[in-house]
PDB file of C-alpha atoms in Angstrom:
ATOM      1  CA  MET A 179      14.503  15.825  -2.895  1.00 35.00           C
ATOM      2  CA  SER A 180      17.988  15.767  -4.395  1.00 35.00           C
ATOM      3  CA  ALA A 181      20.327  12.801  -4.065  1.00 35.00           C
ATOM      4  CA  GLU A 182      22.507  14.850  -1.708  1.00 34.00           C
ATOM      5  CA  GLN A 183      19.573  15.360   0.648  1.00 35.00           C
ATOM      6  CA  GLY A 184      18.394  11.755   0.425  1.00 37.00           C
ATOM      7  CA  ALA A 185      19.543   8.682   2.246  1.00 37.00           C
ATOM      8  CA  GLY A 186      22.523   8.066  -0.015  1.00 36.00           C
ATOM      9  CA  THR A 187      23.532   4.786  -1.531  1.00 34.00           C
ATOM     10  CA  GLY A 188      25.257   1.598  -0.482  1.00 37.00           C
ATOM     11  CA  ALA A 189      26.141   0.782   3.115  1.00 35.00           C
ATOM     12  CA  ALA A 190      26.249   4.427   4.165  1.00 34.00           C
ATOM     13  CA  GLY A 191      22.722   4.927   2.792  1.00 41.00           C
ATOM     14  CA  ALA A 192      21.410   1.842   4.550  1.00 41.00           C
ATOM     15  CA  ALA A 193      22.855   2.903   7.884  1.00 39.00           C
ATOM     16  CA  GLY A 194      21.469   6.413   7.733  1.00 43.00           C
ATOM     17  CA  ALA A 195      18.306   5.979   5.733  1.00 46.00           C
ATOM     18  CA  GLY A 196      15.909   6.197   8.663  1.00 43.00           C
ATOM     19  CA  ALA A 197      17.420   9.218  10.294  1.00 49.00           C
ATOM     20  CA  ALA A 198      18.411  11.297   7.267  1.00 54.00           C
ATOM     21  CA  ALA A 199      18.874  14.863   8.439  1.00 58.00           C
ATOM     22  CA  GLY A 200      16.275  17.257   7.131  1.00 66.00           C
ATOM     23  CA  ARG A 201      14.017  14.587   5.691  1.00 81.00           C
ATOM     24  CA  ARG A 202      10.307  14.708   6.462  1.00 94.00           C
ATOM     25  CA  GLY A 203       8.199  11.647   5.934  1.00 98.00           C
ATOM     26  CA  LEU A 204       5.351  12.074   3.484  1.00 98.00           C
ATOM     27  CA  VAL A 205       1.867  10.631   3.267  1.00 98.00           C
ATOM     28  CA  ILE A 206       1.306   9.578  -0.339  1.00 98.00           C
ATOM     29  CA  VAL A 207      -2.052   8.412  -1.689  1.00 98.00           C
ATOM     30  CA  TYR A 208      -2.702   6.608  -4.971  1.00 98.00           C
ATOM     31  CA  THR A 209      -6.448   6.437  -5.511  1.00 98.00           C
ATOM     32  CA  GLY A 210      -9.045   6.469  -8.265  1.00 97.00           C
ATOM     33  CA  HIS A 211     -10.760   3.922 -10.479  1.00 95.00           C
ATOM     34  CA  GLY A 212      -7.899   3.480 -12.922  1.00 95.00           C
ATOM     35  CA  LYS A 213      -5.313   0.703 -12.918  1.00 92.00           C
ATOM     36  CA  GLY A 214      -1.868   1.270 -11.440  1.00 95.00           C
ATOM     37  CA  LYS A 215      -2.248   2.207  -7.787  1.00 97.00           C
ATOM     38  CA  THR A 216      -0.399  -0.779  -6.358  1.00 95.00           C
ATOM     39  CA  THR A 217       1.991  -0.712  -9.307  1.00 95.00           C
ATOM     40  CA  ALA A 218       2.944   2.900  -8.513  1.00 97.00           C
ATOM     41  CA  ALA A 219       3.487   2.056  -4.839  1.00 98.00           C
ATOM     42  CA  LEU A 220       5.637  -0.954  -5.732  1.00 96.00           C
ATOM     43  CA  GLY A 221       7.705   1.227  -8.043  1.00 96.00           C
ATOM     44  CA  MET A 222       8.480   3.420  -5.039  1.00 98.00           C
ATOM     45  CA  VAL A 223       9.331   0.293  -3.018  1.00 97.00           C
ATOM     46  CA  PHE A 224      11.798  -0.769  -5.713  1.00 95.00           C
ATOM     47  CA  ARG A 225      13.371   2.714  -5.802  1.00 97.00           C
ATOM     48  CA  ALA A 226      13.706   2.873  -1.998  1.00 97.00           C
ATOM     49  CA  LEU A 227      15.255  -0.599  -1.743  1.00 96.00           C
ATOM     50  CA  GLY A 228      17.790   0.482  -4.346  1.00 95.00           C
ATOM     51  CA  ARG A 229      18.757   3.312  -2.000  1.00 96.00           C
ATOM     52  CA  GLY A 230      19.261   0.950   0.927  1.00 95.00           C
ATOM     53  CA  MET A 231      16.087   2.005   2.702  1.00 97.00           C
ATOM     54  CA  ARG A 232      13.966  -0.312   4.827  1.00 97.00           C
ATOM     55  CA  VAL A 233      10.506  -0.905   3.433  1.00 98.00           C
ATOM     56  CA  ALA A 234       7.365  -2.730   4.557  1.00 98.00           C
ATOM     57  CA  VAL A 235       4.286  -3.538   2.486  1.00 97.00           C
ATOM     58  CA  VAL A 236       1.027  -4.618   4.112  1.00 97.00           C
ATOM     59  CA  GLN A 237      -1.559  -5.919   1.653  1.00 94.00           C
ATOM     60  CA  PHE A 238      -5.108  -5.605   2.997  1.00 93.00           C
ATOM     61  CA  ILE A 239      -7.064  -7.362   0.233  1.00 86.00           C
ATOM     62  CA  LYS A 240      -4.826  -9.601  -1.828  1.00 74.00           C
ATOM     63  CA  GLY A 241      -4.211 -12.948  -0.239  1.00 68.00           C
ATOM     64  CA  LYS A 242      -5.952 -15.840  -1.948  1.00 66.00           C
ATOM     65  CA  TRP A 243      -3.418 -16.161  -4.758  1.00 72.00           C
ATOM     66  CA  LYS A 244       0.320 -15.688  -5.215  1.00 82.00           C
ATOM     67  CA  THR A 245       0.805 -12.581  -7.326  1.00 85.00           C
ATOM     68  CA  GLY A 246       4.002 -11.855  -9.239  1.00 88.00           C
ATOM     69  CA  GLU A 247       4.911  -9.098  -6.796  1.00 90.00           C
ATOM     70  CA  ARG A 248       4.456 -11.456  -3.865  1.00 89.00           C
ATOM     71  CA  LEU A 249       6.670 -14.129  -5.461  1.00 91.00           C
ATOM     72  CA  PHE A 250       9.391 -11.558  -6.184  1.00 93.00           C
ATOM     73  CA  ALA A 251       9.096  -9.879  -2.773  1.00 92.00           C
ATOM     74  CA  GLU A 252       9.907 -13.167  -1.052  1.00 89.00           C
ATOM     75  CA  THR A 253      13.384 -13.003  -2.635  1.00 92.00           C
ATOM     76  CA  LEU A 254      14.262  -9.425  -1.629  1.00 93.00           C
ATOM     77  CA  PRO A 255      16.350  -8.618   1.439  1.00 88.00           C
ATOM     78  CA  GLY A 256      15.326  -5.448   3.244  1.00 89.00           C
ATOM     79  CA  LEU A 257      11.657  -5.839   2.357  1.00 97.00           C
ATOM     80  CA  THR A 258       8.965  -6.871   4.793  1.00 97.00           C
ATOM     81  CA  PHE A 259       6.029  -8.030   2.652  1.00 95.00           C
ATOM     82  CA  LEU A 260       2.911  -9.033   4.559  1.00 94.00           C
ATOM     83  CA  VAL A 261      -0.051 -10.455   2.666  1.00 92.00           C
ATOM     84  CA  MET A 262      -2.816 -10.275   5.234  1.00 89.00           C
ATOM     85  CA  GLY A 263      -6.011 -10.061   3.201  1.00 77.00           C
ATOM     86  CA  ARG A 264      -8.410 -12.852   2.289  1.00 66.00           C
ATOM     87  CA  GLY A 265      -9.206 -11.775  -1.239  1.00 58.00           C
ATOM     88  CA  PHE A 266     -11.763  -9.382  -2.641  1.00 52.00           C
ATOM     89  CA  THR A 267     -14.486  -8.601  -0.100  1.00 54.00           C
ATOM     90  CA  TRP A 268     -17.221  -8.732  -2.737  1.00 53.00           C
ATOM     91  CA  GLU A 269     -16.323 -12.422  -3.264  1.00 57.00           C
ATOM     92  CA  SER A 270     -16.331 -13.223   0.459  1.00 61.00           C
ATOM     93  CA  ASP A 271     -18.093 -16.140   2.066  1.00 71.00           C
ATOM     94  CA  ASP A 272     -17.454 -14.781   5.593  1.00 74.00           C
ATOM     95  CA  ILE A 273     -17.399 -11.013   6.112  1.00 79.00           C
ATOM     96  CA  SER A 274     -16.593 -11.383   9.831  1.00 85.00           C
ATOM     97  CA  ARG A 275     -13.345 -13.182   8.940  1.00 85.00           C
ATOM     98  CA  ASP A 276     -12.537 -10.462   6.401  1.00 85.00           C
ATOM     99  CA  LYS A 277     -13.077  -7.819   9.068  1.00 88.00           C
ATOM    100  CA  ALA A 278     -10.859  -9.688  11.534  1.00 90.00           C
ATOM    101  CA  ALA A 279      -8.148 -10.029   8.870  1.00 90.00           C
ATOM    102  CA  ALA A 280      -8.351  -6.297   8.107  1.00 92.00           C
ATOM    103  CA  ARG A 281      -8.152  -5.437  11.812  1.00 95.00           C
ATOM    104  CA  ALA A 282      -5.086  -7.688  12.237  1.00 94.00           C
ATOM    105  CA  ALA A 283      -3.478  -6.130   9.164  1.00 95.00           C
ATOM    106  CA  PHE A 284      -4.109  -2.649  10.521  1.00 97.00           C
ATOM    107  CA  GLN A 285      -2.636  -3.497  13.921  1.00 98.00           C
ATOM    108  CA  GLU A 286       0.507  -4.806  12.179  1.00 97.00           C
ATOM    109  CA  ALA A 287       0.655  -1.768   9.889  1.00 98.00           C
ATOM    110  CA  ALA A 288       0.189   0.678  12.781  1.00 98.00           C
ATOM    111  CA  ALA A 289       3.020  -1.029  14.686  1.00 98.00           C
ATOM    112  CA  LEU A 290       5.313  -0.841  11.642  1.00 98.00           C
ATOM    113  CA  ILE A 291       4.544   2.856  11.211  1.00 98.00           C
ATOM    114  CA  ALA A 292       4.927   3.755  14.893  1.00 98.00           C
ATOM    115  CA  GLY A 293       8.057   1.647  15.338  1.00 98.00           C
ATOM    116  CA  GLY A 294      10.056   3.900  13.036  1.00 97.00           C
ATOM    117  CA  GLU A 295      12.348   1.111  11.835  1.00 97.00           C
ATOM    118  CA  GLN A 296      10.877   1.222   8.333  1.00 98.00           C
ATOM    119  CA  ASP A 297      11.569   4.204   6.109  1.00 98.00           C
ATOM    120  CA  ILE A 298       8.501   3.507   3.967  1.00 98.00           C
ATOM    121  CA  VAL A 299       5.346   1.609   4.891  1.00 98.00           C
ATOM    122  CA  VAL A 300       2.878   0.800   2.105  1.00 98.00           C
ATOM    123  CA  LEU A 301      -0.743   0.161   3.055  1.00 98.00           C
ATOM    124  CA  ASP A 302      -1.934  -1.539  -0.104  1.00 97.00           C
ATOM    125  CA  GLU A 303      -5.689  -1.352  -0.706  1.00 95.00           C
ATOM    126  CA  ILE A 304      -6.456  -0.140   2.817  1.00 97.00           C
ATOM    127  CA  THR A 305      -9.138   2.192   1.455  1.00 97.00           C
ATOM    128  CA  TYR A 306     -11.383  -0.832   0.860  1.00 93.00           C
ATOM    129  CA  ALA A 307     -11.133  -1.705   4.569  1.00 94.00           C
ATOM    130  CA  LEU A 308     -12.085   1.895   5.372  1.00 96.00           C
ATOM    131  CA  HIS A 309     -14.975   1.861   2.897  1.00 93.00           C
ATOM    132  CA  TYR A 310     -16.438  -1.338   4.373  1.00 91.00           C
ATOM    133  CA  GLY A 311     -16.058  -0.034   7.939  1.00 93.00           C
ATOM    134  CA  PHE A 312     -13.524  -2.703   8.938  1.00 93.00           C
ATOM    135  CA  ILE A 313     -11.112   0.025  10.048  1.00 96.00           C
ATOM    136  CA  ALA A 314     -12.192   3.398  11.395  1.00 97.00           C
ATOM    137  CA  GLU A 315     -10.975   6.349   9.344  1.00 98.00           C
ATOM    138  CA  ASP A 316     -10.042   8.162  12.577  1.00 98.00           C
ATOM    139  CA  GLU A 317      -7.759   5.275  13.576  1.00 97.00           C
ATOM    140  CA  LEU A 318      -5.819   5.509  10.339  1.00 98.00           C
ATOM    141  CA  LEU A 319      -5.570   9.294  10.508  1.00 98.00           C
ATOM    142  CA  ALA A 320      -4.335   9.113  14.119  1.00 98.00           C
ATOM    143  CA  ALA A 321      -1.641   6.579  13.152  1.00 98.00           C
ATOM    144  CA  LEU A 322      -0.515   8.831  10.313  1.00 98.00           C
ATOM    145  CA  ARG A 323      -0.384  11.942  12.504  1.00 98.00           C
ATOM    146  CA  ALA A 324       1.536  10.133  15.265  1.00 98.00           C
ATOM    147  CA  ARG A 325       4.143   8.495  13.006  1.00 98.00           C
ATOM    148  CA  PRO A 326       7.841   9.261  13.501  1.00 98.00           C
ATOM    149  CA  ALA A 327       8.846  12.297  11.448  1.00 97.00           C
ATOM    150  CA  HIS A 328      11.009  10.362   8.970  1.00 97.00           C
ATOM    151  CA  VAL A 329       8.492   7.638   8.054  1.00 98.00           C
ATOM    152  CA  HIS A 330       6.834   7.808   4.636  1.00 98.00           C
ATOM    153  CA  VAL A 331       3.433   6.095   4.328  1.00 98.00           C
ATOM    154  CA  VAL A 332       1.999   5.144   0.942  1.00 98.00           C
ATOM    155  CA  ILE A 333      -1.715   4.346   0.742  1.00 98.00           C
ATOM    156  CA  THR A 334      -3.447   2.725  -2.208  1.00 98.00           C
ATOM    157  CA  GLY A 335      -7.046   1.968  -3.126  1.00 97.00           C
ATOM    158  CA  ARG A 336     -10.162   3.431  -4.642  1.00 96.00           C
ATOM    159  CA  ASN A 337     -12.322   6.074  -2.986  1.00 97.00           C
ATOM    160  CA  ALA A 338      -9.778   7.594  -0.612  1.00 98.00           C
ATOM    161  CA  PRO A 339     -11.816   9.512   1.974  1.00 98.00           C
ATOM    162  CA  ASP A 340     -11.710  13.322   1.893  1.00 98.00           C
ATOM    163  CA  ALA A 341     -10.024  13.572   5.306  1.00 98.00           C
ATOM    164  CA  LEU A 342      -7.200  11.284   4.122  1.00 98.00           C
ATOM    165  CA  VAL A 343      -6.777  13.301   0.935  1.00 98.00           C
ATOM    166  CA  ALA A 344      -6.622  16.489   3.036  1.00 98.00           C
ATOM    167  CA  LEU A 345      -3.970  15.035   5.346  1.00 98.00           C
ATOM    168  CA  ALA A 346      -1.795  13.637   2.537  1.00 98.00           C
ATOM    169  CA  ASP A 347       1.198  15.442   1.104  1.00 98.00           C
ATOM    170  CA  LEU A 348       0.810  13.917  -2.361  1.00 98.00           C
ATOM    171  CA  VAL A 349      -2.340  12.510  -3.950  1.00 98.00           C
ATOM    172  CA  THR A 350      -2.566  10.961  -7.401  1.00 98.00           C
ATOM    173  CA  GLU A 351      -5.909   9.903  -8.814  1.00 98.00           C
ATOM    174  CA  MET A 352      -5.672   7.131 -11.389  1.00 97.00           C
ATOM    175  CA  LYS A 353      -8.271   7.528 -14.137  1.00 95.00           C
ATOM    176  CA  SER A 354      -9.196   4.755 -16.528  1.00 90.00           C
ATOM    177  CA  VAL A 355      -9.244   5.923 -20.116  1.00 90.00           C
ATOM    178  CA  LYS A 356      -9.264   2.488 -21.733  1.00 89.00           C
ATOM    179  CA  HIS A 357      -8.929  -1.005 -20.263  1.00 79.00           C
ATOM    180  CA  PRO A 358      -8.723  -4.454 -21.944  1.00 76.00           C
ATOM    181  CA  PHE A 359     -11.320  -5.804 -19.476  1.00 78.00           C
ATOM    182  CA  GLU A 360     -13.896  -3.636 -21.261  1.00 79.00           C
ATOM    183  CA  GLN A 361     -13.127  -5.664 -24.423  1.00 84.00           C
ATOM    184  CA  GLY A 362     -13.666  -8.946 -22.555  1.00 85.00           C
ATOM    185  CA  MET A 363      -9.982  -9.677 -21.954  1.00 85.00           C
ATOM    186  CA  LYS A 364      -9.082 -11.398 -18.702  1.00 85.00           C
ATOM    187  CA  ALA A 365      -6.257 -10.374 -16.386  1.00 79.00           C
ATOM    188  CA  GLN A 366      -2.801 -11.166 -17.768  1.00 77.00           C
ATOM    189  CA  ILE A 367       0.046 -12.843 -15.864  1.00 74.00           C
ATOM    190  CA  GLY A 368       2.891 -10.388 -15.318  1.00 74.00           C
ATOM    191  CA  VAL A 369       0.728  -7.389 -16.217  1.00 75.00           C
ATOM    192  CA  ASP A 370      -2.167  -7.659 -13.767  1.00 74.00           C
ATOM    193  CA  PHE A 371      -0.940 -10.174 -11.182  1.00 74.00           C
TER     194      PHE A 371
END
C-alpha cells in the first residue's frame, strides 16, 4: 500500500487511520520454529504507531517476567499492551489456571477486534493456546471472519493450524538456520527478552 493510500501521518493520520478509504484489514501470520515471530509483529506495531494508528497487543503466553518490549510499551501513548499469559505452559504448575488465563485473553482480544477502535490487533503466541486446546480454532476463525473490514490482525506462534494459514492474507514461516542456544548460550537481555 502506498503512503497516499495509507492512513497518513500526524494528526490527520490519527483521526482517519481506522476508516481509511479503500483499506482492507489483513490477517497476518508469523509462524514456524525460528526466532523472530513476536519481533516481526512488534516491528509492525512500531511502524503503525509512527503513522498515528491505534494498536493493541495481547500476549497469550508471556507474563511471568517483564520483557524489554513490555517495559517500553508501558511508555507509549496509543498502544494498548495486555500481558495476559502466565508463562510457558510446559513450565506450568496449574494447567487449569493457564487455560482460564488463555480464555480471558481471547475474550479481551475478540472484543478488541470486534470493537473496531484498533487499527491493528496483535495476538502474540495465540497458536500455543490453540495447540493446547485452550481456545477452539473455530472461535478464532469466526472472530477473524467477523472483524470490521479495516482491522488488521497479526498472529504469532509456532504450528499455525492449516485453516488459519488458509484464511490469512500473509503468512511468513520463520526457519531456524542457526541459534546461539544450540551452542549452550542463554537468552540475552535486549535480544531475546
